[in-house]
Coordinates of C-alpha atoms in Angstrom, one line a residue:
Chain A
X30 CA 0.0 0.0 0.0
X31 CA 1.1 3.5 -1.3
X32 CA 1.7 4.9 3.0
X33 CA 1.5 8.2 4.2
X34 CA 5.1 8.5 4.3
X35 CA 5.4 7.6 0.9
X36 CA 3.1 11.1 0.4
X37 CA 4.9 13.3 2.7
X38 CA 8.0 12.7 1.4
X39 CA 6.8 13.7 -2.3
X40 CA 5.5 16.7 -0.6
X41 CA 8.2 17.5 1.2
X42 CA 10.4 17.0 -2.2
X43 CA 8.1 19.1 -4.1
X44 CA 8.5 21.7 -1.4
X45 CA 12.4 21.7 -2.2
X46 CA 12.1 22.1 -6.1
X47 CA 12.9 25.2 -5.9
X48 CA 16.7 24.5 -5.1
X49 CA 16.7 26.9 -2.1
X50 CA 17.3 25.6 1.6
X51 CA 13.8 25.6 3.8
X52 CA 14.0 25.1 7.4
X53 CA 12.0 22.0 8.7
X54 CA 9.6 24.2 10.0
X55 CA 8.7 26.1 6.9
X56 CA 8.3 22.7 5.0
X57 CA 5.9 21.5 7.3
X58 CA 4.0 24.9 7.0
X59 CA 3.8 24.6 3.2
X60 CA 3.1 21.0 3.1
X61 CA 1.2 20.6 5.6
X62 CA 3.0 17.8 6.9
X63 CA 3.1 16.9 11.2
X64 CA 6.7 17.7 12.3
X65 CA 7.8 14.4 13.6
X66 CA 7.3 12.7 10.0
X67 CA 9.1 15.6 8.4
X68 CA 12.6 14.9 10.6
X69 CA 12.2 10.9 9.9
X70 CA 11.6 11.4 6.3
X71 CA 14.3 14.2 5.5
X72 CA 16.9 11.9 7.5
X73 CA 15.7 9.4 5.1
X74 CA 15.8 11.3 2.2
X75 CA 19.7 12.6 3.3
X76 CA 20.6 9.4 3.7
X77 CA 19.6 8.0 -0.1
X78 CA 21.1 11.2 -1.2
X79 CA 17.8 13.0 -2.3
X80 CA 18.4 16.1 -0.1
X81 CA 21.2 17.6 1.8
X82 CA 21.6 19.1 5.5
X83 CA 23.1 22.3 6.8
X84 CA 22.7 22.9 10.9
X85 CA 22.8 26.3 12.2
X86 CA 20.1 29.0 12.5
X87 CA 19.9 29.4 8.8
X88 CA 20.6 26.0 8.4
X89 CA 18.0 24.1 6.6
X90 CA 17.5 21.0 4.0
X91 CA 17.9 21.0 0.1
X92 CA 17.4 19.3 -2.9
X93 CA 20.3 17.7 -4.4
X94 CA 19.2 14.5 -6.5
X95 CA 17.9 14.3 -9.9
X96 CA 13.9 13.0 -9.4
X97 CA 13.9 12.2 -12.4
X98 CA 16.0 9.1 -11.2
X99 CA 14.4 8.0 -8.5
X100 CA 11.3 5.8 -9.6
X101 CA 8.1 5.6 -6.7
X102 CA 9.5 2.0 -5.6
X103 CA 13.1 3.7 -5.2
X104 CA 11.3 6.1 -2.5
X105 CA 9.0 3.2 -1.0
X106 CA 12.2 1.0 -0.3
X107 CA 13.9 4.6 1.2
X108 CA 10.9 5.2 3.6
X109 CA 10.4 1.6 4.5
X110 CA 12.2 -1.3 5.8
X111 CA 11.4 -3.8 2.7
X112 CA 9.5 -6.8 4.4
X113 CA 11.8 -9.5 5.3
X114 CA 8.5 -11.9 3.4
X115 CA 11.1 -13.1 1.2
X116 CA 13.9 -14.5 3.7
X117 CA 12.7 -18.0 3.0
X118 CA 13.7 -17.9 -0.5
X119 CA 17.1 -17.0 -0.3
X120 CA 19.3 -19.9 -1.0
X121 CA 20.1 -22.4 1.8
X122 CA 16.9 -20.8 4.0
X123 CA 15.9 -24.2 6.1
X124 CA 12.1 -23.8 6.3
X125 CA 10.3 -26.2 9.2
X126 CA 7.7 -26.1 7.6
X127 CA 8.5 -27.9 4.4
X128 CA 10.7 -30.3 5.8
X129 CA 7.6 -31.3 8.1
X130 CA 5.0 -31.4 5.6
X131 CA 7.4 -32.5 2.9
X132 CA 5.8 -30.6 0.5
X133 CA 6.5 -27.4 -1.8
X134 CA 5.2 -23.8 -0.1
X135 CA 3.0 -22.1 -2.5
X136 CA 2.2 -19.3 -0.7
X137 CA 5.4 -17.4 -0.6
X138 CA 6.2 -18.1 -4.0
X139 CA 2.9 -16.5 -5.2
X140 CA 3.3 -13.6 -2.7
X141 CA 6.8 -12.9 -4.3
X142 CA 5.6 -12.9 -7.8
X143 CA 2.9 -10.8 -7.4
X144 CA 4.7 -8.2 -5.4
X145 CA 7.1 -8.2 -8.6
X146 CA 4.0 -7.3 -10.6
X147 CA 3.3 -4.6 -7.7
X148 CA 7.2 -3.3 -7.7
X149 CA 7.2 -3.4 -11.8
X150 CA 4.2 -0.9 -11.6
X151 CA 5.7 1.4 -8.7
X152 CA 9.1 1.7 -10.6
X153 CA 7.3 2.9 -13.8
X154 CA 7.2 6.6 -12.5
X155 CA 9.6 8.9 -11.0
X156 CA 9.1 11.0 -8.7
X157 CA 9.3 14.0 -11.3
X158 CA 6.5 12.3 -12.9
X159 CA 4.4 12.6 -10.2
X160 CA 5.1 16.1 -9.4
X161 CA 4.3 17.1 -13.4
X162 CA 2.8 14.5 -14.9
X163 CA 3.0 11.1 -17.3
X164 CA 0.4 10.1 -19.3
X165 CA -0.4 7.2 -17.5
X166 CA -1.2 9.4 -14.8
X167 CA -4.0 11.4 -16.5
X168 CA -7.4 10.9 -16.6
Chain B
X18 CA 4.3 -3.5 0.2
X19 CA 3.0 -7.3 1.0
X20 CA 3.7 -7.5 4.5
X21 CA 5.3 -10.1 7.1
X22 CA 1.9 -9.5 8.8
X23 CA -0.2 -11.0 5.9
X24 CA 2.0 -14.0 4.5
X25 CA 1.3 -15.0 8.4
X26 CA -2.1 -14.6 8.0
X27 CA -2.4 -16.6 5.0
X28 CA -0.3 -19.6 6.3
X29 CA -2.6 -18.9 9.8
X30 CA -5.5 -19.8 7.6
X31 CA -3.5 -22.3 5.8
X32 CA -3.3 -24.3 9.3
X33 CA -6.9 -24.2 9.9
X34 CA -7.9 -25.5 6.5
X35 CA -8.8 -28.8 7.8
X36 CA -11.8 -27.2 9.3
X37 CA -10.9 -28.7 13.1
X38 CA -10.4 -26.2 15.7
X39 CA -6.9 -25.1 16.4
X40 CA -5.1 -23.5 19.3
X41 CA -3.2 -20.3 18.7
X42 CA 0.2 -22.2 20.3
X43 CA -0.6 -24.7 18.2
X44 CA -0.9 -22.8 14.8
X45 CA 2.4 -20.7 15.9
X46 CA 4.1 -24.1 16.7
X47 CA 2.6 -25.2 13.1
X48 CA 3.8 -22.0 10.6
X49 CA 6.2 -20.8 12.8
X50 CA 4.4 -17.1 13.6
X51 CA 5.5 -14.9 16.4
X52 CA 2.7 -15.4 19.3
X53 CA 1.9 -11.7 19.6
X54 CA 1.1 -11.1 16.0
X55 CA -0.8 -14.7 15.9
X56 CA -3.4 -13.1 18.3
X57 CA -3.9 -9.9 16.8
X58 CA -4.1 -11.4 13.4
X59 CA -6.6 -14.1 14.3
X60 CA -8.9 -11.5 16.2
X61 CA -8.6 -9.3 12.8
X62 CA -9.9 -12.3 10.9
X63 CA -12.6 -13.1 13.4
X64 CA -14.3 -9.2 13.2
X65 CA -14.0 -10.3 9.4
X66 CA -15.9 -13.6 9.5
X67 CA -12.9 -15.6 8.5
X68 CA -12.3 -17.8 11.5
X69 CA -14.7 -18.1 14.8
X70 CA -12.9 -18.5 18.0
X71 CA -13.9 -20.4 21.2
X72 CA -12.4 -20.3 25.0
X73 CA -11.8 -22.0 27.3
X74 CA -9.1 -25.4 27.4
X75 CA -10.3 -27.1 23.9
X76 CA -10.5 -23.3 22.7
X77 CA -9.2 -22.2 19.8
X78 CA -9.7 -20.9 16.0
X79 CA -11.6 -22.5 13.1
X80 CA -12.2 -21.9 9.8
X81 CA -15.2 -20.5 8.6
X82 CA -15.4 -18.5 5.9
X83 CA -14.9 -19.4 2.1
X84 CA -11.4 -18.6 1.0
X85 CA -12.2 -18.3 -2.9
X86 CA -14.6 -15.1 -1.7
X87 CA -11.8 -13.2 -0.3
X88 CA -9.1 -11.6 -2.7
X89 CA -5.2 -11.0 -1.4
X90 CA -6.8 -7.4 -1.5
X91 CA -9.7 -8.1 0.8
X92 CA -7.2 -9.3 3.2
X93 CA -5.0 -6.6 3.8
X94 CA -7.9 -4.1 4.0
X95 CA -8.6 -7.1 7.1
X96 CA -5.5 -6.7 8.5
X97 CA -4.3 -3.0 7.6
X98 CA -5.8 0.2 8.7
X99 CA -6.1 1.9 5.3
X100 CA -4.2 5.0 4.9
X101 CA -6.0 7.8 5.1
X102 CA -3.5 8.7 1.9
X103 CA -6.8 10.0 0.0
X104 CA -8.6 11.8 2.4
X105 CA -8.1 15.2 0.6
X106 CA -9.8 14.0 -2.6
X107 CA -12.8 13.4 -0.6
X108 CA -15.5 15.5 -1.7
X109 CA -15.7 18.9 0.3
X110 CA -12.0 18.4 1.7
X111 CA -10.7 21.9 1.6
X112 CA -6.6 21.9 0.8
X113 CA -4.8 24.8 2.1
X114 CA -1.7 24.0 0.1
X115 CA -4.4 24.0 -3.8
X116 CA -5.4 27.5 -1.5
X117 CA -2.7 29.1 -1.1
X118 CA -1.3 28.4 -4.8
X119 CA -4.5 28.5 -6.4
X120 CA -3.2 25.6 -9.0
X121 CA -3.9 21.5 -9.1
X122 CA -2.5 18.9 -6.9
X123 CA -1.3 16.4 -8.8
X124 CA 0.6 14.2 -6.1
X125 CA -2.8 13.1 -4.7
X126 CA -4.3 12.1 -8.2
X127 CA -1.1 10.1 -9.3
X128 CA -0.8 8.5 -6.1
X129 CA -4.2 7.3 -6.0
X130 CA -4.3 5.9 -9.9
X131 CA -1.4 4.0 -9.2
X132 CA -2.6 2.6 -5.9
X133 CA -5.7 1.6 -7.9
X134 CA -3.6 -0.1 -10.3
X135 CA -2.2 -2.3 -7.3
X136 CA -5.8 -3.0 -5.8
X137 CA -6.5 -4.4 -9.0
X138 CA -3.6 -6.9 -9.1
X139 CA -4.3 -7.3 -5.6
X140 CA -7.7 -8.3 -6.1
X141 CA -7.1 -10.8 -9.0
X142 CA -6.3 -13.5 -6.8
X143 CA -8.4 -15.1 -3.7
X144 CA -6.6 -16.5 -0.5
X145 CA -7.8 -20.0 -2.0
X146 CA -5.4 -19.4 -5.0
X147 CA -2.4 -18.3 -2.8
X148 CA -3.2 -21.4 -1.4
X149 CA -3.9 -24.0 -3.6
X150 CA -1.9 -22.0 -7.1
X151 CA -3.9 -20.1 -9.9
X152 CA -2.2 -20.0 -13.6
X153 CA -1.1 -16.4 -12.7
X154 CA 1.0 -17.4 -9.9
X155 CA 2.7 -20.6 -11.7
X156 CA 6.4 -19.8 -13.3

């Protein structure tokens, strides 16, 4: 599911298009956007490289990637801890399960393939594209 | 994102497909789920007519609804709360941020076509299929 988080943080971005530094504060003023959220998700977005930092009293956050290079799943796997849903299917993974049953697992290899489908979908648009538009995203 | 949360719910209900009723240590001790999360998962699926649940020391869970009427989508509106992501495109939601630009949001819009997108992948398969395979879901 497309979070919360996952909104903010384009907000906050599109907040920052301007190339200028905005002060936490400010950002959550013009985004509308609750504080706490808005130092999680700008640490995040530091960390990936989206934004940079400056401390100080006219210290403040700016944009520094190129959105047109991070895709909607690259920003979903930046605000979230990917599942661990997958663990079993890395290689050598001893699952109880199956050696109990003695039988294959279905259900995590159908999970896995159709969050492929869902991750195929979520990397077809930047995050530029969702501040100005793709025409899959029009009516 | 597929969450830990509902592959455990899925194998939960995979455990209680023999229609006998099961005790929660029992169906951790079977799919090898996390106590904690077994309860709040199984009382999720009771409010949602999935399983009914009896105390007392033959207590437990037992299967009762049909798993080819509810879609991989169904079941993490059961288990998730929903974000609230769309709240603003609610009719009569006033934006302050579409106020004080006077120009379109298009965040909200893209955001919610491509998280209808997902719902309908999501909703192409039942939990019986995750179970049991559907053509989809083979390689």
């Amino acid at each position: 599911m497309i979070t919360n988080e996952t909104d903010y943080a384009i907000r906050i971005i599109r907040a920052l298009e301007d190339g200028q530094v905005h002060s936490v504060k400010v950002l959550c003023e013009e985004e509308n956007i609750p504080l706490k959220f808005a130092y999680k998700i700008l640490g995040k977005l530091r960390d990936a490289g989206i934004v940079s930092s400056t401390s100080g009293v006219h210290g403040g956050s700016r944009l520094i990637g190129d959105l047109r290079q991070f895709t909607l799943l690259d920003l979903m796997g930046i605000l979230e801890n990917r599942s661990e849903l997958r663990k079993c299917l890395t290689p050598g993974y001893r699952c109880d399960w199956k050696d109990k049953k003695n039988c294959s697992c279905q259900v995590q290899e159908g999970l896995l393939k159709i969050q492929k489908k869902i991750d195929r979908e979520l990397s077809r648009y930047t995050i530029y594209d969702l501040l100005h538009g793709n025409p899959d995203l029009k009516e």
